[in-house]
Short mmCIF file of C-alpha atoms in Angstrom, two decimals:
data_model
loop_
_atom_site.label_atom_id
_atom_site.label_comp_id
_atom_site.label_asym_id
_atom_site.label_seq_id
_atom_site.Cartn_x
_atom_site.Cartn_y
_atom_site.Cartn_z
CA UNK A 1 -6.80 16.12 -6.63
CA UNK A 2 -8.11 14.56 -3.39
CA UNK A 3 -8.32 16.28 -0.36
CA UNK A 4 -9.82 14.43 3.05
CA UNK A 5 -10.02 16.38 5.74
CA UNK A 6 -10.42 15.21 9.64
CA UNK A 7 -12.47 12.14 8.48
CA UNK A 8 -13.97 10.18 11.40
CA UNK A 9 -15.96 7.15 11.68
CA UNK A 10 -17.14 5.41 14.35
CA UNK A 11 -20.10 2.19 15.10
CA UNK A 12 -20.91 3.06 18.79
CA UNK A 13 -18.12 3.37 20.82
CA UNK A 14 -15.08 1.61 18.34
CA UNK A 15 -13.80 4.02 15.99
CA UNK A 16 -12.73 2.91 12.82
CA UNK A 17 -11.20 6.39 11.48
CA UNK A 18 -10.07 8.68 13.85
CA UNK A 19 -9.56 12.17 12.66
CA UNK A 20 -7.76 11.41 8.98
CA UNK A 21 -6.20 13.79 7.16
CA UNK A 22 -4.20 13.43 3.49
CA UNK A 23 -4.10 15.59 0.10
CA UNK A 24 -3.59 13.36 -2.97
CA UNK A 25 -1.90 14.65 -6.16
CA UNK A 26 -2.89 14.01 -9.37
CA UNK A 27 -0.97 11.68 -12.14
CA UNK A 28 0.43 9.41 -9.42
CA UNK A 29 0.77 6.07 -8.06
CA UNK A 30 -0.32 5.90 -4.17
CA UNK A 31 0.15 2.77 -2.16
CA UNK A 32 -2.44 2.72 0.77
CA UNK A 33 -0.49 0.50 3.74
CA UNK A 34 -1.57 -0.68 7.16
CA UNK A 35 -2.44 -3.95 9.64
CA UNK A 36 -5.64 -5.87 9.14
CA UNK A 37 -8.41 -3.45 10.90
CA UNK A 38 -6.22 0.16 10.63
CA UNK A 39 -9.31 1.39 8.80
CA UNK A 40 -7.83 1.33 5.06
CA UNK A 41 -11.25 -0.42 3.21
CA UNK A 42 -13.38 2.12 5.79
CA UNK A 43 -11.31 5.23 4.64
CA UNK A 44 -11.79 3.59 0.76
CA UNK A 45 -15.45 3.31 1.47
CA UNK A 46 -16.30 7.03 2.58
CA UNK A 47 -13.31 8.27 -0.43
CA UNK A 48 -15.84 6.42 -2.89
CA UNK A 49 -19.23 7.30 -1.65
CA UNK A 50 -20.16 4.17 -0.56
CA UNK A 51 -20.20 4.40 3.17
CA UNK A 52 -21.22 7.74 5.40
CA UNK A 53 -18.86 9.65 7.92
CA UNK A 54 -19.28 10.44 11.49
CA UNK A 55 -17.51 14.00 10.99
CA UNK A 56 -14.90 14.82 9.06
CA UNK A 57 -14.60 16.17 4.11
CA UNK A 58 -13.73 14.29 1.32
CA UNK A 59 -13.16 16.55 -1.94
CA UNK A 60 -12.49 14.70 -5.21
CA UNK A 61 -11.17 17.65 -7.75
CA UNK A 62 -13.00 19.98 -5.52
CA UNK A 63 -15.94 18.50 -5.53
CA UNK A 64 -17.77 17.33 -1.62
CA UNK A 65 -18.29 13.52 -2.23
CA UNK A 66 -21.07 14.08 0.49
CA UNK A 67 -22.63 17.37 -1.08
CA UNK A 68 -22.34 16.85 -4.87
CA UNK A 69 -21.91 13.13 -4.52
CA UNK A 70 -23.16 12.72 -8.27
CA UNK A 71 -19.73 15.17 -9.77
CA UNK A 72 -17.38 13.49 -7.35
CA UNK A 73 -18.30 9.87 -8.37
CA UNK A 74 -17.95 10.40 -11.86
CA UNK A 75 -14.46 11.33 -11.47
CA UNK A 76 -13.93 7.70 -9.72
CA UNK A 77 -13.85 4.57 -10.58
CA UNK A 78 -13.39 1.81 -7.78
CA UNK A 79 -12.55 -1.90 -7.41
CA UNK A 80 -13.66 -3.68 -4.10
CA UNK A 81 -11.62 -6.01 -2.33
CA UNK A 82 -14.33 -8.87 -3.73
CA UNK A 83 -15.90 -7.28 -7.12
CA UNK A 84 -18.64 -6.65 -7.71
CA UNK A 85 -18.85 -9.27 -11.08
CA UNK A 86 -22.21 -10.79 -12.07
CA UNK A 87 -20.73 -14.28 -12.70
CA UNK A 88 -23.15 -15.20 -15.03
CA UNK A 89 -22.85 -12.65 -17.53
CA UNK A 90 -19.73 -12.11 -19.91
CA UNK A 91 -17.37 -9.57 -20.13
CA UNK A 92 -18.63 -7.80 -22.29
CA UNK A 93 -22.29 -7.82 -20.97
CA UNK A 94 -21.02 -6.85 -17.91
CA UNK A 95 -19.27 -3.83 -19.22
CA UNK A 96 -22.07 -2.82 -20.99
CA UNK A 97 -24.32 -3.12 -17.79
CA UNK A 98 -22.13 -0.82 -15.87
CA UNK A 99 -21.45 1.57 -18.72
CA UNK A 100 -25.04 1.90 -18.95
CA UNK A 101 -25.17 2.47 -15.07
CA UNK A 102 -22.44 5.37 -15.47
CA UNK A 103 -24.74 7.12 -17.71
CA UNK A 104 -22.69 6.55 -20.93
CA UNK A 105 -24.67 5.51 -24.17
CA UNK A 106 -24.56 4.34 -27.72
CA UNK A 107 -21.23 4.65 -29.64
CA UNK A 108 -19.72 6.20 -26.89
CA UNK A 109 -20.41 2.82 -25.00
CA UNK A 110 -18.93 0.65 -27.70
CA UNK A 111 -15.78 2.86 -27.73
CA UNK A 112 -14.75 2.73 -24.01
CA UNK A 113 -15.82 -1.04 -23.64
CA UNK A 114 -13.57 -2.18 -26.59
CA UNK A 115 -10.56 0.81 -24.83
CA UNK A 116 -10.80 -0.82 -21.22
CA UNK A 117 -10.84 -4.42 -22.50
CA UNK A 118 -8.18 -3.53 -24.72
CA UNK A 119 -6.53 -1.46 -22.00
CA UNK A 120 -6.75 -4.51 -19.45
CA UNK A 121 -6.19 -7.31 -21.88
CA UNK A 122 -9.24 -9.32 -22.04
CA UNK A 123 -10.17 -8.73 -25.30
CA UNK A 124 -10.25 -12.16 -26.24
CA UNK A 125 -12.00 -12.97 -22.93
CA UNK A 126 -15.27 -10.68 -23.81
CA UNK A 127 -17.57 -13.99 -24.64
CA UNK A 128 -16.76 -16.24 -22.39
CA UNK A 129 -18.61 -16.65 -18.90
CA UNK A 130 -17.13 -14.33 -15.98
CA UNK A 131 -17.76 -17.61 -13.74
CA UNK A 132 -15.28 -19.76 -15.98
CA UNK A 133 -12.65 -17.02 -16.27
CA UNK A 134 -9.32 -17.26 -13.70
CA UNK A 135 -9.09 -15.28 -10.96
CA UNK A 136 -6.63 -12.88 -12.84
CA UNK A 137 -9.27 -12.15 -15.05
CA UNK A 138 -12.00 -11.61 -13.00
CA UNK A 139 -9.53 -8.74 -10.95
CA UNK A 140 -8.85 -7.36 -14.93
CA UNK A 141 -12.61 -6.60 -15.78
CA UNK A 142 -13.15 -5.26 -12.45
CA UNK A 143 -10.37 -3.10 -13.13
CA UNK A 144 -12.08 -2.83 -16.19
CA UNK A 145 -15.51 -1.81 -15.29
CA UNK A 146 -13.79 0.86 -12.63
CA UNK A 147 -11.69 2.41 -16.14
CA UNK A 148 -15.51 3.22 -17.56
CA UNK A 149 -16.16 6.84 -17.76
CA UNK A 150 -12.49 8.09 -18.25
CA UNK A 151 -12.48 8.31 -14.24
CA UNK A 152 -9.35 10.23 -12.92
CA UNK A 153 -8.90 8.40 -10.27
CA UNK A 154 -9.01 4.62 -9.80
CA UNK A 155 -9.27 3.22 -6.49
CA UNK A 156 -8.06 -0.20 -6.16
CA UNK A 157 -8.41 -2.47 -2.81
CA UNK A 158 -6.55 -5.24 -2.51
CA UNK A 159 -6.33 -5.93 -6.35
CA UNK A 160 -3.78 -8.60 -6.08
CA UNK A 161 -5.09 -10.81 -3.17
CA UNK A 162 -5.41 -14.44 -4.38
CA UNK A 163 -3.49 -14.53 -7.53
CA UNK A 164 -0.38 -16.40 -9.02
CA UNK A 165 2.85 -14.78 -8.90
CA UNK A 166 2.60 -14.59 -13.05
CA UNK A 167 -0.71 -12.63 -12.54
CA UNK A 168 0.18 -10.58 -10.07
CA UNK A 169 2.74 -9.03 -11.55
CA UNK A 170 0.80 -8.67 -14.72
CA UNK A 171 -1.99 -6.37 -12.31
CA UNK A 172 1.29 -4.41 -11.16
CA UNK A 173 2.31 -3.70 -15.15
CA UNK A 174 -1.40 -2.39 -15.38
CA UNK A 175 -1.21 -0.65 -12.44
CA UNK A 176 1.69 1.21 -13.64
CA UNK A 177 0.53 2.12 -17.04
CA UNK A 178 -2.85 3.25 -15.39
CA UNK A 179 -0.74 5.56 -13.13
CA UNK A 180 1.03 7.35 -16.45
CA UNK A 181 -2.91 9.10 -17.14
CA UNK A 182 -4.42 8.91 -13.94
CA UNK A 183 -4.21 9.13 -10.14
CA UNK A 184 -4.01 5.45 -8.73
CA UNK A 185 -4.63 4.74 -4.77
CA UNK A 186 -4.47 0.97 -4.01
CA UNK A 187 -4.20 -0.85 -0.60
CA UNK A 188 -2.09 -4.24 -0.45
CA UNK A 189 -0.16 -6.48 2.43
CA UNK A 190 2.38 -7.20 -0.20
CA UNK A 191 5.04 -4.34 0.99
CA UNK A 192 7.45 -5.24 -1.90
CA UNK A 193 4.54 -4.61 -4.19
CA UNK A 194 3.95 -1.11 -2.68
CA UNK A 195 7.74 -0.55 -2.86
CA UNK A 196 7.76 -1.60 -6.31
CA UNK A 197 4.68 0.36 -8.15
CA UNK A 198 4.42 3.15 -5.72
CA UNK A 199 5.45 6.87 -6.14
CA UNK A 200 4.18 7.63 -2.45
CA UNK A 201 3.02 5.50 0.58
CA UNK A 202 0.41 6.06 3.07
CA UNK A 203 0.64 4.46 6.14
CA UNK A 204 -2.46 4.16 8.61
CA UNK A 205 -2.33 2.48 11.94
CA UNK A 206 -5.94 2.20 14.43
CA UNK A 207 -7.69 4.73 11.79
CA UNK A 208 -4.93 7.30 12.18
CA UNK A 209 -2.41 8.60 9.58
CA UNK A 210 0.88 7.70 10.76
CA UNK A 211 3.48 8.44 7.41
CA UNK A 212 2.86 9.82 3.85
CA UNK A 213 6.39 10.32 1.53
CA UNK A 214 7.67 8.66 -1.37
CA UNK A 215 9.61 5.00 -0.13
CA UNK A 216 12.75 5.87 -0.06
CA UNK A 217 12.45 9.11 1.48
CA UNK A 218 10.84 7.38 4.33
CA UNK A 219 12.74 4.69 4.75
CA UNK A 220 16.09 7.37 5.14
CA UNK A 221 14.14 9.89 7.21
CA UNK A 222 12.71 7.04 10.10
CA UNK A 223 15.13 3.97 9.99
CA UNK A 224 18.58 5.12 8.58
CA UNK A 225 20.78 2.13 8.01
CA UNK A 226 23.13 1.94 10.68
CA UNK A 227 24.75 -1.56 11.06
CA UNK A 228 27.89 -2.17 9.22
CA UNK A 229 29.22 -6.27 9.67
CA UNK A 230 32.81 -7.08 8.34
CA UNK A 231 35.11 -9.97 8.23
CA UNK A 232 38.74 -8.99 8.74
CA UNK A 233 42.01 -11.20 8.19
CA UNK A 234 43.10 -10.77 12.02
CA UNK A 235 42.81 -11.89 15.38
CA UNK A 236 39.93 -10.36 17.63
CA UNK A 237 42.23 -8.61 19.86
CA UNK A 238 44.04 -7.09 16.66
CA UNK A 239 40.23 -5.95 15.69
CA UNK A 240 39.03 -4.61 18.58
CA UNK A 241 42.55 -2.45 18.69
CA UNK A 242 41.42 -1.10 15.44
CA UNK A 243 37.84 -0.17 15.96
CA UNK A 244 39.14 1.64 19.42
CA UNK A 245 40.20 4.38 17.34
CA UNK A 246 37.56 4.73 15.05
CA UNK A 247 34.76 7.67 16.02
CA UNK A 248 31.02 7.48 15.76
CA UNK A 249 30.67 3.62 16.92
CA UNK A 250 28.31 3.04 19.61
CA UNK A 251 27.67 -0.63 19.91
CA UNK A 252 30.14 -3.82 18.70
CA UNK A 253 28.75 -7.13 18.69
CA UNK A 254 31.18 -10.30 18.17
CA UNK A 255 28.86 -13.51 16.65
CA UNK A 256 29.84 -16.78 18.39
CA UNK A 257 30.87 -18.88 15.28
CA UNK A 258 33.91 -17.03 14.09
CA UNK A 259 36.86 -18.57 12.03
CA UNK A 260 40.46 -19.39 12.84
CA UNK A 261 42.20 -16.58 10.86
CA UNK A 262 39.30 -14.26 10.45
CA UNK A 263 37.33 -11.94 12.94
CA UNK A 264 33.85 -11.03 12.03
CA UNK A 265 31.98 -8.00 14.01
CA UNK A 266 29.15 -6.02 13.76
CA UNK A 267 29.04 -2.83 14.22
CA UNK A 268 26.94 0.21 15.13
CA UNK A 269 27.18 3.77 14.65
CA UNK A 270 24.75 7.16 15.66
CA UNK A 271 26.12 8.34 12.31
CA UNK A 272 23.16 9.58 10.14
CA UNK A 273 25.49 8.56 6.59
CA UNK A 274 26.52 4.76 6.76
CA UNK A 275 28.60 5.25 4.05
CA UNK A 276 31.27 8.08 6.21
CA UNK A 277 31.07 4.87 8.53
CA UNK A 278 32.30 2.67 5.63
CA UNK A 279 35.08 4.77 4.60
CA UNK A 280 36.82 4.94 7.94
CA UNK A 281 36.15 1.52 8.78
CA UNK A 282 38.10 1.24 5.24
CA UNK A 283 40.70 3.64 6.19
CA UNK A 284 41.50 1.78 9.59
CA UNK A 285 42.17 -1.36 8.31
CA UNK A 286 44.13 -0.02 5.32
CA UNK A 287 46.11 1.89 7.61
CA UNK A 288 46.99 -1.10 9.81
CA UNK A 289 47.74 -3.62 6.81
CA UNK A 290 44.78 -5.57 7.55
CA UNK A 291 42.56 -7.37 4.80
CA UNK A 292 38.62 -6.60 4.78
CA UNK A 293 37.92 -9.12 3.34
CA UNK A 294 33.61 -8.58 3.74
CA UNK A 295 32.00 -5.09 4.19
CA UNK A 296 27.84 -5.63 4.34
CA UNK A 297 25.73 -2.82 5.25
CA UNK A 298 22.67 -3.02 6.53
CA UNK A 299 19.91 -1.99 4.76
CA UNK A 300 16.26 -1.18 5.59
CA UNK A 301 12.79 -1.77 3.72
CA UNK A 302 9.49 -0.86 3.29
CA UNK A 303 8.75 -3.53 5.44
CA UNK A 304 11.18 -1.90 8.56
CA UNK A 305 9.22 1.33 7.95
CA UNK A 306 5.69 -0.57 8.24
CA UNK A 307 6.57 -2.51 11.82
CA UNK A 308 8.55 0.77 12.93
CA UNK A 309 5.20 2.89 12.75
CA UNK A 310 2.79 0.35 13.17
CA UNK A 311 3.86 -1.65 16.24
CA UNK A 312 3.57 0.90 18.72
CA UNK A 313 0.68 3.01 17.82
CA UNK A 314 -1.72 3.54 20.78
CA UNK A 315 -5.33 2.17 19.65
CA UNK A 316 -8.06 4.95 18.78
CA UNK A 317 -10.47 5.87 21.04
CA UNK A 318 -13.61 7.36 20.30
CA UNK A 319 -13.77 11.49 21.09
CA UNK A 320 -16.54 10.16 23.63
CA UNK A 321 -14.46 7.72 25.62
CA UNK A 322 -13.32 9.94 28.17
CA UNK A 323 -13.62 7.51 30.95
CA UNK A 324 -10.66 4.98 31.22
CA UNK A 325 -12.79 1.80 31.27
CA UNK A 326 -13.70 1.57 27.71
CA UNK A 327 -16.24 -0.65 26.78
CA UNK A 328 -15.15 -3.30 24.31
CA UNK A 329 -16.90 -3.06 20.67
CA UNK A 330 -20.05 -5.18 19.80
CA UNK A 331 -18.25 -7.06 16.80
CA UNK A 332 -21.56 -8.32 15.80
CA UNK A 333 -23.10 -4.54 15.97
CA UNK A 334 -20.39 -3.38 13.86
CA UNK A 335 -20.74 -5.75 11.29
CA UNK A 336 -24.44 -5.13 11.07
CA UNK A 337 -23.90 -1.46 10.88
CA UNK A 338 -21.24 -2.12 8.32
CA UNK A 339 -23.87 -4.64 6.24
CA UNK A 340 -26.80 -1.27 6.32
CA UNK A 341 -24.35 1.39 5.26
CA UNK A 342 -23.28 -0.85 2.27
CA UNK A 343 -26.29 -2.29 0.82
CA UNK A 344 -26.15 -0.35 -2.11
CA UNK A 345 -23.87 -2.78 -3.51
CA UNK A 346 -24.54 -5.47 -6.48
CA UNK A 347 -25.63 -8.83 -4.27
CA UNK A 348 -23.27 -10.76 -6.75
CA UNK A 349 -20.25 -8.95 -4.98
CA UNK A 350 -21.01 -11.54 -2.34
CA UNK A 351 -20.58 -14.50 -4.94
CA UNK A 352 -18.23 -16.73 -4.03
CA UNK A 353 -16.40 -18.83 -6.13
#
């Protein structure tokens, strides 16, 4: 469905994507992960049409977003970090506005406006002001506006920054049901949310692609669980006899605080299945009349996978920095480069409330 292919962009000497490449499927849910300045809203941008590349293809269904911009855009639809809502209008002005932008008309018009409010719940919302509606509505006809034109793909930044724990989950029921019809990429900080909604996970770190795979998948192939902590009914020197003959343990860690019958250890092992780990742990103790009495495995998150990917990850550099002194980024440059490239936007995205 979406296919980018070595996408670069750079202001001067900072580069903001280095060299990105990804293929998309269609019909599912895609969680788009990374620090604050990896490059995710850039990469959105460019995906969208809205900002230019240094170097570097993005084909939506085949079509060059930079070459046939007009047949790739019509098969998006995209929600900005901040939307891009004209407060003073209602919903269903609004709707109508953008419809009209997307080239749809008449009864046709009517149809989809009444499906996407209907679709996103605020059908009872259409008549009231945009400016007196709760932030969980204004991210629902945003969502709304990006559903116009039976788009099969929706692009979603950030669409649950801001809101109430009652509204965000509400956007991550919507985002689900949007993902049964159509391909859904969204970006969020919330890694429970990704883990949640999301059948696969991008990862980018300094503008570079650094995991793609479905959440579990990744979370067994790059940080396998292996840290197994137990409370036995025995002394410590009873323990550690036990655990001598067990195989595959590499590390044993006693915590101060223990109790006066009890012995509680933690313990690692190179084994790449916890659970064989388990089972002769089990087996030991069993075998030596000794009560487990607490078996906790250790396991790993989305959130593990993040900080083990992201942490280390060399910044990018520029193909032109080959010296070793690199010059340090004119933030105010950037942000004026940034400002040209997407002026095409609605001034009311810069509303604030």
């Amino acid at each position: 469905m979406i296919t980018v292919e070595h996408l670069t962009k750079c202001y001067g000497n900072f580069t903001a994507v280095d060299d990105l490449s990804f293929e998309i499927d269609e019909g599912h849910v895609y969680g788009f992960l990374g620090p604050n300045g990896a490059g995710k809203t850039t990469t959105m941008n460019i995906m969208t049409g809205c900002l230019s590349a240094t170097a570097g293809t993005v084909l939506i269904d085949g079509h060059d977003i930079f070459d046939e911009p007009n047949e790739a855009k019509k098969l998006i639809g995209y929600l900005p970090e901040q939307p891009p809502l004209y407060l003073s209008e209602t919903p269903e002005e609004y709707l109508r506005f953008v419809g009209e932008a997307k080239g749809i008309k008449g009864a046709e018009l009517k149809r989809q406006i009444n499906e996407v409010m209907e679709q996103t719940k605020i059908t009872e919302m259409r008549n009231r002001r945009i400016s007196a509606l709760s932030k969980g509505y204004k991210q629902r006809v945003g969502i709304a506006q990006a559903l116009l034109g039976d788009p099969k793909v929706i692009i979603l930044d950030e669409p649950t920054v801001g809101l109430d724990p009652i509204q965000i989950i509400e956007i991550r029921d919507l985002i689900k049901e949007l993902g049964q019809h159509r391909t859904v990429i969204f970006s969020s900080h919330i890694l429970s949310e990704v883990q949640t909604i999301c059948d696969e996970i991008m990862i980018i770190s300094h503008g570079k692609l650094v995991a793609l795979g479905e959440p579990e998948k990744l979370m067994h192939d790059l940080l396998t669980p292996n840290e197994i902590t137990i409370t036995a009914e025995a002394e410590r020197s009873k323990v550690e006899e036990i655990l001598s003959g067990v195989l595959g343990i590499t590390e044993l860690t006693y915590p101060e605080h223990q109790g006066d019958i009890t012995t509680i250890v933690r313990i690692k092992t190179d084994m790449k299945e916890i659970y064989d780990m388990s089972r002769q742990l089990f087996k030991a103790f069993v075998a030596n009349d000794v009560v487990l009495l607490e078996m906790a495995l250790k396991q790993v998150n989305l959130e593990d996978v993040f900080l083990e990917l992201t942490e280390d990850t060399p910044p990018a550099e520029s193909s032109e920095d080959t010296d070793t002194d690199v010059e340090t980024p004119d933030l105010s440059e950037i942000a004026d480069l940034v400002e040209a490239e997407t002026s095409a936007e609605p001034e009311e995205s810069e509303v604030e409330e």
